C-alpha cells in the first residue's frame, strides 16, 4: 500500500537479494539504472491489467466527492487516467506544465537516498507493476495504482509540489543527522495519511488513504481513530501503524501551513526528539483535542 517504515540501503539490498523469502521486494530490479529508474514499457501492460486499473480507479473515484480535498480531485481530473494504466510520458506533459515535476518509472520501493534525490530534483518515482486481482483491497508495497492515483494528483499543486521537493532535500539532510526515522513519520502522517481542514469540512489529502478502498470512509467518520491538529514536532515523535488503519490522523489547515511549518531547519528537532521515547500511535497528549469528524 505504501512506503512502510524506513528502508535503509542495507535492508533494501538484503530484501532484493533474498527474493525468494517472504520479506523480499517483488519488483524486477535487474534493469534499473544507478538511480533505480527503469523503462515503463507501457505497451507491455495486458488488457487484464488495464481492466483491473479501471476497476480500482472507478471504485476510488466514487469515494472522492466530499471526502478528498478539492486540489486532489482537480488534479486527478486533469491527469486523464480513467481508461487504463497511464502512460507516464503523457502524464509528464501535464505535470511539467503545472509544476515542472516529472514521473520516473521504478521497479518498486527504492533505497531512501535514491528516493530523496528524486524528490529533491522534482522527480516522483512511480512503481511500474500493478497489484493482482487478489490484492484489490490491500497491498503491502506501493504499486502503480497507489503511486500514481494516490500521489500524482497533488504534484500538480504548486505549493504541495514545492513541499515534496523540500521533503526530498530534508531527507538527504536527515540521513546525515540521524533523523530519518523521525522524518519518515512526517511523510507518513502527511503525504501518506494526512487530513486537511477545508472550508467545507474535514477532507483527505494523504495518498495512502486516497488509494485505499476502506480507509477513505474510516478516517473521516469512524469514532475509533484520533484526529489531532498537525504539529511538526509532535508528528516527528509519533510512531505509526503500517499494517492497519491509522490510530491517529493529523489535520493540517492548508498546504501553505504544511509548507511553512516544515520550512525550518530540523536539526534542533532531531536533537531534542531523538532523546525522547517515541509516542505510541494512539497517544492523545494533555492539551490536545480530538477533532470531531
Ligand atoms: N521508494 N518507490 C518508493 N516509494 C516510496 O514511497 C519510498 C521509497 N523508498 C523509501 C521511502 N519511500 C521512505 O523510506 C521514505 O519516505 C522515508
Ligand atoms: Fe506512497
PDB file of C-alpha atoms and ligand atoms in Angstrom:
ATOM      1  CA  UNK A   1       0.000   0.000   0.000  1.00  0.00           C
ATOM      2  CA  UNK A   2       2.867   2.358   0.541  1.00  0.00           C
ATOM      3  CA  UNK A   3       6.345   3.050   1.702  1.00  0.00           C
ATOM      4  CA  UNK A   4       6.116   1.303   5.052  1.00  0.00           C
ATOM      5  CA  UNK A   5       8.809   2.004   7.588  1.00  0.00           C
ATOM      6  CA  UNK A   6      12.117   3.449   6.575  1.00  0.00           C
ATOM      7  CA  UNK A   7      14.109   1.152   4.342  1.00  0.00           C
ATOM      8  CA  UNK A   8      17.819   1.551   4.913  1.00  0.00           C
ATOM      9  CA  UNK A   9      20.021   0.773   1.948  1.00  0.00           C
ATOM     10  CA  UNK A  10      21.321  -2.306   3.761  1.00  0.00           C
ATOM     11  CA  UNK A  11      17.828  -3.612   4.498  1.00  0.00           C
ATOM     12  CA  UNK A  12      16.945  -2.798   0.964  1.00  0.00           C
ATOM     13  CA  UNK A  13      19.687  -4.811  -0.654  1.00  0.00           C
ATOM     14  CA  UNK A  14      19.012  -7.644   1.756  1.00  0.00           C
ATOM     15  CA  UNK A  15      15.411  -7.686   0.577  1.00  0.00           C
ATOM     16  CA  UNK A  16      16.274  -7.569  -3.094  1.00  0.00           C
ATOM     17  CA  UNK A  17      18.949 -10.211  -2.675  1.00  0.00           C
ATOM     18  CA  UNK A  18      16.649 -12.655  -0.934  1.00  0.00           C
ATOM     19  CA  UNK A  19      13.871 -12.531  -3.452  1.00  0.00           C
ATOM     20  CA  UNK A  20      12.550 -15.959  -2.550  1.00  0.00           C
ATOM     21  CA  UNK A  21      11.997 -15.016   1.087  1.00  0.00           C
ATOM     22  CA  UNK A  22       8.655 -13.718   2.265  1.00  0.00           C
ATOM     23  CA  UNK A  23      10.157 -10.319   3.063  1.00  0.00           C
ATOM     24  CA  UNK A  24      11.509  -9.851  -0.448  1.00  0.00           C
ATOM     25  CA  UNK A  25      10.595  -6.952  -2.670  1.00  0.00           C
ATOM     26  CA  UNK A  26       8.614  -8.039  -5.671  1.00  0.00           C
ATOM     27  CA  UNK A  27       9.757  -5.677  -8.431  1.00  0.00           C
ATOM     28  CA  UNK A  28      12.320  -6.558 -11.085  1.00  0.00           C
ATOM     29  CA  UNK A  29      15.420  -4.564 -10.201  1.00  0.00           C
ATOM     30  CA  UNK A  30      17.670  -6.186 -12.791  1.00  0.00           C
ATOM     31  CA  UNK A  31      17.139  -3.491 -15.428  1.00  0.00           C
ATOM     32  CA  UNK A  32      17.269  -0.476 -13.113  1.00  0.00           C
ATOM     33  CA  UNK A  33      19.921   2.189 -13.655  1.00  0.00           C
ATOM     34  CA  UNK A  34      22.018   3.778 -10.903  1.00  0.00           C
ATOM     35  CA  UNK A  35      19.037   5.925  -9.857  1.00  0.00           C
ATOM     36  CA  UNK A  36      16.775   2.855  -9.830  1.00  0.00           C
ATOM     37  CA  UNK A  37      14.970   4.121 -12.917  1.00  0.00           C
ATOM     38  CA  UNK A  38      13.526   1.666 -15.455  1.00  0.00           C
ATOM     39  CA  UNK A  39      11.506   1.997 -18.647  1.00  0.00           C
ATOM     40  CA  UNK A  40       7.785   1.950 -18.007  1.00  0.00           C
ATOM     41  CA  UNK A  41       7.207  -0.165 -21.160  1.00  0.00           C
ATOM     42  CA  UNK A  42       3.585   0.937 -21.302  1.00  0.00           C
ATOM     43  CA  UNK A  43       2.823  -1.268 -24.342  1.00  0.00           C
ATOM     44  CA  UNK A  44       3.594  -4.374 -22.273  1.00  0.00           C
ATOM     45  CA  UNK A  45       0.654  -3.944 -19.861  1.00  0.00           C
ATOM     46  CA  UNK A  46      -2.043  -6.511 -20.606  1.00  0.00           C
ATOM     47  CA  UNK A  47      -5.707  -5.777 -21.232  1.00  0.00           C
ATOM     48  CA  UNK A  48      -6.451  -7.573 -17.937  1.00  0.00           C
ATOM     49  CA  UNK A  49      -4.191  -5.128 -16.118  1.00  0.00           C
ATOM     50  CA  UNK A  50      -5.840  -2.119 -17.751  1.00  0.00           C
ATOM     51  CA  UNK A  51      -9.244  -3.557 -16.804  1.00  0.00           C
ATOM     52  CA  UNK A  52      -8.133  -4.015 -13.187  1.00  0.00           C
ATOM     53  CA  UNK A  53      -6.850  -0.420 -13.162  1.00  0.00           C
ATOM     54  CA  UNK A  54     -10.245   0.821 -14.395  1.00  0.00           C
ATOM     55  CA  UNK A  55     -11.992  -1.081 -11.611  1.00  0.00           C
ATOM     56  CA  UNK A  56      -9.643   0.328  -8.987  1.00  0.00           C
ATOM     57  CA  UNK A  57      -9.996   3.818 -10.449  1.00  0.00           C
ATOM     58  CA  UNK A  58     -13.801   3.743 -10.572  1.00  0.00           C
ATOM     59  CA  UNK A  59     -14.084   2.361  -7.056  1.00  0.00           C
ATOM     60  CA  UNK A  60     -11.876   5.149  -5.681  1.00  0.00           C
ATOM     61  CA  UNK A  61     -13.360   7.912  -7.836  1.00  0.00           C
ATOM     62  CA  UNK A  62     -16.828   7.334  -6.370  1.00  0.00           C
ATOM     63  CA  UNK A  63     -15.439   7.773  -2.867  1.00  0.00           C
ATOM     64  CA  UNK A  64     -13.806  11.139  -3.508  1.00  0.00           C
ATOM     65  CA  UNK A  65     -16.606  13.761  -3.560  1.00  0.00           C
ATOM     66  CA  UNK A  66     -16.978  15.318  -0.128  1.00  0.00           C
ATOM     67  CA  UNK A  67     -14.018  13.289   1.185  1.00  0.00           C
ATOM     68  CA  UNK A  68     -10.904  14.112  -0.840  1.00  0.00           C
ATOM     69  CA  UNK A  69      -9.662  17.714  -0.873  1.00  0.00           C
ATOM     70  CA  UNK A  70     -10.569  19.767  -3.947  1.00  0.00           C
ATOM     71  CA  UNK A  71      -6.947  20.063  -5.058  1.00  0.00           C
ATOM     72  CA  UNK A  72      -6.715  16.281  -5.307  1.00  0.00           C
ATOM     73  CA  UNK A  73      -9.986  15.904  -7.210  1.00  0.00           C
ATOM     74  CA  UNK A  74      -8.987  18.638  -9.663  1.00  0.00           C
ATOM     75  CA  UNK A  75      -5.512  17.216 -10.147  1.00  0.00           C
ATOM     76  CA  UNK A  76      -6.834  13.737 -10.789  1.00  0.00           C
ATOM     77  CA  UNK A  77      -9.323  15.003 -13.367  1.00  0.00           C
ATOM     78  CA  UNK A  78      -6.598  16.726 -15.346  1.00  0.00           C
ATOM     79  CA  UNK A  79      -4.498  13.543 -15.474  1.00  0.00           C
ATOM     80  CA  UNK A  80      -6.957  11.730 -17.742  1.00  0.00           C
ATOM     81  CA  UNK A  81      -6.191   8.359 -16.124  1.00  0.00           C
ATOM     82  CA  UNK A  82      -9.604   6.682 -16.069  1.00  0.00           C
ATOM     83  CA  UNK A  83      -9.199   4.463 -19.111  1.00  0.00           C
ATOM     84  CA  UNK A  84      -6.263   2.317 -18.113  1.00  0.00           C
ATOM     85  CA  UNK A  85      -2.805   2.331 -16.569  1.00  0.00           C
ATOM     86  CA  UNK A  86      -1.469   5.753 -17.540  1.00  0.00           C
ATOM     87  CA  UNK A  87       1.480   6.304 -19.828  1.00  0.00           C
ATOM     88  CA  UNK A  88       3.909   8.279 -17.645  1.00  0.00           C
ATOM     89  CA  UNK A  89       5.239  10.137 -20.685  1.00  0.00           C
ATOM     90  CA  UNK A  90       1.769  11.604 -21.280  1.00  0.00           C
ATOM     91  CA  UNK A  91       1.212  12.474 -17.635  1.00  0.00           C
ATOM     92  CA  UNK A  92       4.575  14.231 -17.658  1.00  0.00           C
ATOM     93  CA  UNK A  93       3.284  16.768 -20.157  1.00  0.00           C
ATOM     94  CA  UNK A  94       0.513  17.928 -17.791  1.00  0.00           C
ATOM     95  CA  UNK A  95       2.796  17.691 -14.780  1.00  0.00           C
ATOM     96  CA  UNK A  96       5.607  19.602 -16.452  1.00  0.00           C
ATOM     97  CA  UNK A  97       3.260  22.451 -17.349  1.00  0.00           C
ATOM     98  CA  UNK A  98       1.707  22.640 -13.878  1.00  0.00           C
ATOM     99  CA  UNK A  99       4.715  22.364 -11.572  1.00  0.00           C
ATOM    100  CA  UNK A 100       7.766  21.218 -13.532  1.00  0.00           C
ATOM    101  CA  UNK A 101       7.635  17.778 -11.910  1.00  0.00           C
ATOM    102  CA  UNK A 102       8.323  14.563 -13.809  1.00  0.00           C
ATOM    103  CA  UNK A 103       7.425  10.932 -13.129  1.00  0.00           C
ATOM    104  CA  UNK A 104      10.159   8.322 -13.335  1.00  0.00           C
ATOM    105  CA  UNK A 105       9.388   4.611 -13.508  1.00  0.00           C
ATOM    106  CA  UNK A 106      10.930   2.438 -10.764  1.00  0.00           C
ATOM    107  CA  UNK A 107      10.727  -1.300 -10.014  1.00  0.00           C
ATOM    108  CA  UNK A 108       9.116  -0.737  -6.594  1.00  0.00           C
ATOM    109  CA  UNK A 109      10.493   0.533  -3.294  1.00  0.00           C
ATOM    110  CA  UNK A 110      13.911   2.056  -3.761  1.00  0.00           C
ATOM    111  CA  UNK A 111      16.578   2.939  -1.194  1.00  0.00           C
ATOM    112  CA  UNK A 112      15.985   6.128   0.718  1.00  0.00           C
ATOM    113  CA  UNK A 113      18.896   8.055  -0.696  1.00  0.00           C
ATOM    114  CA  UNK A 114      17.746   7.436  -4.277  1.00  0.00           C
ATOM    115  CA  UNK A 115      14.152   8.223  -3.289  1.00  0.00           C
ATOM    116  CA  UNK A 116      15.095  11.539  -1.684  1.00  0.00           C
ATOM    117  CA  UNK A 117      17.361  12.521  -4.585  1.00  0.00           C
ATOM    118  CA  UNK A 118      14.479  12.060  -6.986  1.00  0.00           C
ATOM    119  CA  UNK A 119      12.161  14.206  -4.884  1.00  0.00           C
ATOM    120  CA  UNK A 120      14.773  16.893  -4.333  1.00  0.00           C
ATOM    121  CA  UNK A 121      15.043  17.144  -8.124  1.00  0.00           C
ATOM    122  CA  UNK A 122      11.274  17.217  -8.745  1.00  0.00           C
ATOM    123  CA  UNK A 123      11.091  13.632  -9.966  1.00  0.00           C
ATOM    124  CA  UNK A 124       8.491  11.343  -8.456  1.00  0.00           C
ATOM    125  CA  UNK A 125       9.278   7.606  -8.563  1.00  0.00           C
ATOM    126  CA  UNK A 126       6.269   5.526  -9.625  1.00  0.00           C
ATOM    127  CA  UNK A 127       6.286   1.734  -9.413  1.00  0.00           C
ATOM    128  CA  UNK A 128       5.599   0.104 -12.781  1.00  0.00           C
ATOM    129  CA  UNK A 129       3.768  -3.040 -11.677  1.00  0.00           C
ATOM    130  CA  UNK A 130       0.095  -3.371 -10.822  1.00  0.00           C
ATOM    131  CA  UNK A 131      -1.294  -5.482  -7.978  1.00  0.00           C
ATOM    132  CA  UNK A 132      -3.108  -8.738  -8.767  1.00  0.00           C
ATOM    133  CA  UNK A 133      -6.919  -9.033  -8.616  1.00  0.00           C
ATOM    134  CA  UNK A 134      -6.488 -10.876  -5.279  1.00  0.00           C
ATOM    135  CA  UNK A 135      -4.854  -7.728  -3.888  1.00  0.00           C
ATOM    136  CA  UNK A 136      -7.701  -5.443  -4.949  1.00  0.00           C
ATOM    137  CA  UNK A 137      -8.334  -4.218  -1.409  1.00  0.00           C
ATOM    138  CA  UNK A 138      -4.954  -4.425   0.221  1.00  0.00           C
ATOM    139  CA  UNK A 139      -1.357  -4.285  -0.874  1.00  0.00           C
ATOM    140  CA  UNK A 140       1.819  -4.037   1.185  1.00  0.00           C
ATOM    141  CA  UNK A 141       4.298  -2.487  -1.255  1.00  0.00           C
ATOM    142  CA  UNK A 142       3.441   0.532  -3.388  1.00  0.00           C
ATOM    143  CA  UNK A 143       2.205  -0.433  -6.874  1.00  0.00           C
ATOM    144  CA  UNK A 144       1.418   1.809  -9.835  1.00  0.00           C
ATOM    145  CA  UNK A 145      -2.120   2.395  -8.591  1.00  0.00           C
ATOM    146  CA  UNK A 146      -1.036   3.627  -5.174  1.00  0.00           C
ATOM    147  CA  UNK A 147       1.821   5.694  -6.562  1.00  0.00           C
ATOM    148  CA  UNK A 148       0.004   7.248  -9.486  1.00  0.00           C
ATOM    149  CA  UNK A 149      -3.568   7.578  -8.263  1.00  0.00           C
ATOM    150  CA  UNK A 150      -2.566   8.420  -4.698  1.00  0.00           C
ATOM    151  CA  UNK A 151       0.407  10.699  -5.189  1.00  0.00           C
ATOM    152  CA  UNK A 152       0.428  12.287  -8.627  1.00  0.00           C
ATOM    153  CA  UNK A 153      -2.748  14.448  -8.457  1.00  0.00           C
ATOM    154  CA  UNK A 154      -1.303  16.695  -5.743  1.00  0.00           C
ATOM    155  CA  UNK A 155       2.001  17.043  -7.573  1.00  0.00           C
ATOM    156  CA  UNK A 156       0.020  19.314  -9.902  1.00  0.00           C
ATOM    157  CA  UNK A 157      -0.486  21.689  -6.965  1.00  0.00           C
ATOM    158  CA  UNK A 158       2.400  24.193  -6.800  1.00  0.00           C
ATOM    159  CA  UNK A 159       2.577  24.509  -3.005  1.00  0.00           C
ATOM    160  CA  UNK A 160       2.310  20.797  -2.376  1.00  0.00           C
ATOM    161  CA  UNK A 161       4.855  20.068  -5.109  1.00  0.00           C
ATOM    162  CA  UNK A 162       7.279  22.509  -3.522  1.00  0.00           C
ATOM    163  CA  UNK A 163       6.765  20.797  -0.176  1.00  0.00           C
ATOM    164  CA  UNK A 164       7.613  17.427  -1.731  1.00  0.00           C
ATOM    165  CA  UNK A 165      10.815  18.830  -3.170  1.00  0.00           C
ATOM    166  CA  UNK A 166      11.774  20.244   0.220  1.00  0.00           C
ATOM    167  CA  UNK A 167      10.955  16.917   1.829  1.00  0.00           C
ATOM    168  CA  UNK A 168      13.441  15.268  -0.523  1.00  0.00           C
ATOM    169  CA  UNK A 169      16.115  17.787   0.424  1.00  0.00           C
ATOM    170  CA  UNK A 170      15.213  17.298   4.086  1.00  0.00           C
ATOM    171  CA  UNK A 171      15.545  13.542   3.665  1.00  0.00           C
ATOM    172  CA  UNK A 172      19.089  13.809   2.354  1.00  0.00           C
ATOM    173  CA  UNK A 173      19.902  16.053   5.316  1.00  0.00           C
ATOM    174  CA  UNK A 174      18.182  13.759   7.831  1.00  0.00           C
ATOM    175  CA  UNK A 175      20.317  10.851   6.637  1.00  0.00           C
ATOM    176  CA  UNK A 176      23.406  12.735   7.775  1.00  0.00           C
ATOM    177  CA  UNK A 177      21.836  13.866  11.046  1.00  0.00           C
ATOM    178  CA  UNK A 178      20.389  10.536  12.160  1.00  0.00           C
ATOM    179  CA  UNK A 179      16.890  11.939  11.812  1.00  0.00           C
ATOM    180  CA  UNK A 180      15.495   9.565   9.237  1.00  0.00           C
ATOM    181  CA  UNK A 181      13.103   7.600  11.443  1.00  0.00           C
ATOM    182  CA  UNK A 182      11.687  10.880  12.694  1.00  0.00           C
ATOM    183  CA  UNK A 183      11.401  12.458   9.257  1.00  0.00           C
ATOM    184  CA  UNK A 184       9.718   9.354   7.866  1.00  0.00           C
ATOM    185  CA  UNK A 185       6.932   9.902  10.410  1.00  0.00           C
ATOM    186  CA  UNK A 186       6.300  13.311   8.907  1.00  0.00           C
ATOM    187  CA  UNK A 187       5.904  11.809   5.441  1.00  0.00           C
ATOM    188  CA  UNK A 188       3.698   9.074   6.784  1.00  0.00           C
ATOM    189  CA  UNK A 189       1.325  11.345   8.691  1.00  0.00           C
ATOM    190  CA  UNK A 190       1.056  13.942   5.936  1.00  0.00           C
ATOM    191  CA  UNK A 191       1.860  12.801   2.386  1.00  0.00           C
ATOM    192  CA  UNK A 192       0.505   9.301   3.047  1.00  0.00           C
ATOM    193  CA  UNK A 193      -2.195   9.697   5.709  1.00  0.00           C
ATOM    194  CA  UNK A 194      -2.844  13.429   6.103  1.00  0.00           C
ATOM    195  CA  UNK A 195      -6.187  15.147   6.590  1.00  0.00           C
ATOM    196  CA  UNK A 196      -6.882  18.794   5.822  1.00  0.00           C
ATOM    197  CA  UNK A 197      -9.468  21.154   7.268  1.00  0.00           C
ATOM    198  CA  UNK A 198     -11.065  22.804   4.240  1.00  0.00           C
ATOM    199  CA  UNK A 199     -13.720  25.498   4.099  1.00  0.00           C
ATOM    200  CA  UNK A 200     -16.271  22.732   3.527  1.00  0.00           C
ATOM    201  CA  UNK A 201     -15.075  20.489   6.355  1.00  0.00           C
ATOM    202  CA  UNK A 202     -12.545  17.760   7.011  1.00  0.00           C
ATOM    203  CA  UNK A 203     -11.016  16.319   3.828  1.00  0.00           C
ATOM    204  CA  UNK A 204      -8.308  13.804   2.877  1.00  0.00           C
ATOM    205  CA  UNK A 205      -5.058  14.582   1.086  1.00  0.00           C
ATOM    206  CA  UNK A 206      -2.908  11.544   2.037  1.00  0.00           C
ATOM    207  CA  UNK A 207      -2.120   9.126  -0.794  1.00  0.00           C
ATOM    208  CA  UNK A 208      -2.222   6.045   1.423  1.00  0.00           C
ATOM    209  CA  UNK A 209      -5.824   6.842   2.305  1.00  0.00           C
ATOM    210  CA  UNK A 210      -6.949   8.025  -1.121  1.00  0.00           C
ATOM    211  CA  UNK A 211      -5.704   4.851  -2.810  1.00  0.00           C
ATOM    212  CA  UNK A 212      -7.399   2.616  -0.212  1.00  0.00           C
ATOM    213  CA  UNK A 213     -10.905   1.224  -0.514  1.00  0.00           C
ATOM    214  CA  UNK A 214     -11.734   1.187   3.160  1.00  0.00           C
ATOM    215  CA  UNK A 215      -9.750   3.914   4.873  1.00  0.00           C
ATOM    216  CA  UNK A 216     -11.337   6.804   2.926  1.00  0.00           C
ATOM    217  CA  UNK A 217     -14.579   6.417   4.834  1.00  0.00           C
ATOM    218  CA  UNK A 218     -12.992   5.191   8.052  1.00  0.00           C
ATOM    219  CA  UNK A 219     -10.621   8.117   8.545  1.00  0.00           C
ATOM    220  CA  UNK A 220     -13.404  10.686   8.289  1.00  0.00           C
ATOM    221  CA  UNK A 221     -16.287   9.021  10.091  1.00  0.00           C
ATOM    222  CA  UNK A 222     -15.110   6.301  12.472  1.00  0.00           C
ATOM    223  CA  UNK A 223     -15.037   7.209  16.144  1.00  0.00           C
ATOM    224  CA  UNK A 224     -12.053   4.891  16.732  1.00  0.00           C
ATOM    225  CA  UNK A 225      -9.104   6.956  15.474  1.00  0.00           C
ATOM    226  CA  UNK A 226      -7.886  10.231  16.932  1.00  0.00           C
ATOM    227  CA  UNK A 227      -7.783  13.357  14.770  1.00  0.00           C
ATOM    228  CA  UNK A 228      -5.234  15.820  16.070  1.00  0.00           C
ATOM    229  CA  UNK A 229      -4.153  19.262  14.862  1.00  0.00           C
ATOM    230  CA  UNK A 230      -0.885  18.993  12.932  1.00  0.00           C
ATOM    231  CA  UNK A 231       2.260  19.963  14.814  1.00  0.00           C
ATOM    232  CA  UNK A 232       5.645  19.143  13.298  1.00  0.00           C
ATOM    233  CA  UNK A 233       7.494  18.181  16.444  1.00  0.00           C
ATOM    234  CA  UNK A 234       4.587  16.128  17.737  1.00  0.00           C
ATOM    235  CA  UNK A 235       4.468  14.207  14.447  1.00  0.00           C
ATOM    236  CA  UNK A 236       8.230  13.625  14.363  1.00  0.00           C
ATOM    237  CA  UNK A 237       7.894  11.906  17.743  1.00  0.00           C
ATOM    238  CA  UNK A 238       4.908   9.687  16.893  1.00  0.00           C
ATOM    239  CA  UNK A 239       5.103   6.031  15.838  1.00  0.00           C
ATOM    240  CA  UNK A 240       2.748   4.792  13.142  1.00  0.00           C
ATOM    241  CA  UNK A 241       0.960   1.636  12.093  1.00  0.00           C
ATOM    242  CA  UNK A 242       1.944   0.002   8.811  1.00  0.00           C
ATOM    243  CA  UNK A 243      -0.415  -2.977   8.892  1.00  0.00           C
ATOM    244  CA  UNK A 244      -3.747  -1.500   9.989  1.00  0.00           C
ATOM    245  CA  UNK A 245      -5.764   1.677   9.626  1.00  0.00           C
ATOM    246  CA  UNK A 246      -4.104   4.590  11.401  1.00  0.00           C
ATOM    247  CA  UNK A 247      -4.868   5.175  15.071  1.00  0.00           C
ATOM    248  CA  UNK A 248      -4.211   8.896  14.737  1.00  0.00           C
ATOM    249  CA  UNK A 249      -4.649  11.262  11.801  1.00  0.00           C
ATOM    250  CA  UNK A 250      -3.034  14.692  11.847  1.00  0.00           C
ATOM    251  CA  UNK A 251      -5.000  17.578  10.399  1.00  0.00           C
ATOM    252  CA  UNK A 252      -3.404  20.493   8.556  1.00  0.00           C
ATOM    253  CA  UNK A 253      -5.253  23.739   7.821  1.00  0.00           C
ATOM    254  CA  UNK A 254      -3.711  24.327   4.412  1.00  0.00           C
ATOM    255  CA  UNK A 255      -0.852  23.192   2.202  1.00  0.00           C
ATOM    256  CA  UNK A 256       0.737  26.551   2.926  1.00  0.00           C
ATOM    257  CA  UNK A 257       0.748  25.646   6.630  1.00  0.00           C
ATOM    258  CA  UNK A 258       2.386  22.298   5.849  1.00  0.00           C
ATOM    259  CA  UNK A 259       4.976  24.071   3.740  1.00  0.00           C
ATOM    260  CA  UNK A 260       5.673  26.838   6.287  1.00  0.00           C
ATOM    261  CA  UNK A 261       5.747  24.600   9.374  1.00  0.00           C
ATOM    262  CA  UNK A 262       8.239  22.223   7.752  1.00  0.00           C
ATOM    263  CA  UNK A 263      10.466  25.003   6.385  1.00  0.00           C
ATOM    264  CA  UNK A 264      12.691  25.446   9.482  1.00  0.00           C
ATOM    265  CA  UNK A 265      15.959  23.579   9.936  1.00  0.00           C
ATOM    266  CA  UNK A 266      15.034  20.292  11.648  1.00  0.00           C
ATOM    267  CA  UNK A 267      18.462  19.874  13.317  1.00  0.00           C
ATOM    268  CA  UNK A 268      17.269  21.081  16.755  1.00  0.00           C
ATOM    269  CA  UNK A 269      14.121  18.957  16.454  1.00  0.00           C
ATOM    270  CA  UNK A 270      16.165  15.827  15.793  1.00  0.00           C
ATOM    271  CA  UNK A 271      18.456  16.652  18.709  1.00  0.00           C
ATOM    272  CA  UNK A 272      15.604  17.163  21.134  1.00  0.00           C
ATOM    273  CA  UNK A 273      13.187  14.465  19.974  1.00  0.00           C
ATOM    274  CA  UNK A 274      15.909  11.909  19.343  1.00  0.00           C
ATOM    275  CA  UNK A 275      16.486  11.794  23.090  1.00  0.00           C
ATOM    276  CA  UNK A 276      12.828  11.182  23.919  1.00  0.00           C
ATOM    277  CA  UNK A 277      10.795   7.990  23.847  1.00  0.00           C
ATOM    278  CA  UNK A 278       8.637   7.965  20.741  1.00  0.00           C
ATOM    279  CA  UNK A 279       4.912   8.343  21.353  1.00  0.00           C
ATOM    280  CA  UNK A 280       2.611   5.404  20.662  1.00  0.00           C
ATOM    281  CA  UNK A 281       0.355   5.761  17.639  1.00  0.00           C
ATOM    282  CA  UNK A 282      -2.734   6.124  19.844  1.00  0.00           C
ATOM    283  CA  UNK A 283      -1.457   8.911  22.084  1.00  0.00           C
ATOM    284  CA  UNK A 284      -3.522  11.987  22.933  1.00  0.00           C
ATOM    285  CA  UNK A 285      -1.351  14.452  24.811  1.00  0.00           C
ATOM    286  CA  UNK A 286      -2.617  16.741  27.570  1.00  0.00           C
ATOM    287  CA  UNK A 287      -3.864  19.919  25.934  1.00  0.00           C
ATOM    288  CA  UNK A 288      -4.593  18.235  22.608  1.00  0.00           C
ATOM    289  CA  UNK A 289      -8.134  17.844  21.477  1.00  0.00           C
ATOM    290  CA  UNK A 290      -9.602  15.118  19.362  1.00  0.00           C
ATOM    291  CA  UNK A 291     -11.129  16.867  16.345  1.00  0.00           C
ATOM    292  CA  UNK A 292     -14.670  15.633  15.823  1.00  0.00           C
ATOM    293  CA  UNK A 293     -15.354  14.285  12.346  1.00  0.00           C
TER     294      UNK A 293
HETATM  295  N1  LIG B   1      10.594   4.084  -2.683  1.00  0.00           N
HETATM  296  N2  LIG B   1       9.412   3.751  -4.624  1.00  0.00           N
HETATM  297  C1  LIG B   1       9.467   4.218  -3.379  1.00  0.00           C
HETATM  298  N3  LIG B   1       8.373   4.823  -2.856  1.00  0.00           N
HETATM  299  C2  LIG B   1       8.382   5.320  -1.584  1.00  0.00           C
HETATM  300  O1  LIG B   1       7.383   5.885  -1.133  1.00  0.00           O
HETATM  301  C3  LIG B   1       9.552   5.182  -0.822  1.00  0.00           C
HETATM  302  C4  LIG B   1      10.659   4.547  -1.412  1.00  0.00           C
HETATM  303  N4  LIG B   1      11.803   4.406  -0.697  1.00  0.00           N
HETATM  304  C5  LIG B   1      11.915   4.932   0.632  1.00  0.00           C
HETATM  305  C6  LIG B   1      10.701   5.535   1.168  1.00  0.00           C
HETATM  306  N5  LIG B   1       9.621   5.647   0.475  1.00  0.00           N
HETATM  307  C7  LIG B   1      10.625   6.012   2.594  1.00  0.00           C
HETATM  308  O2  LIG B   1      11.562   5.302   3.329  1.00  0.00           O
HETATM  309  C8  LIG B   1      10.847   7.497   2.855  1.00  0.00           C
HETATM  310  O3  LIG B   1       9.749   8.270   2.536  1.00  0.00           O
HETATM  311  C9  LIG B   1      11.105   7.774   4.293  1.00  0.00           C
HETATM  312 FE1  LIG B   2       3.032   6.285  -1.049  1.00  0.00          FE
END
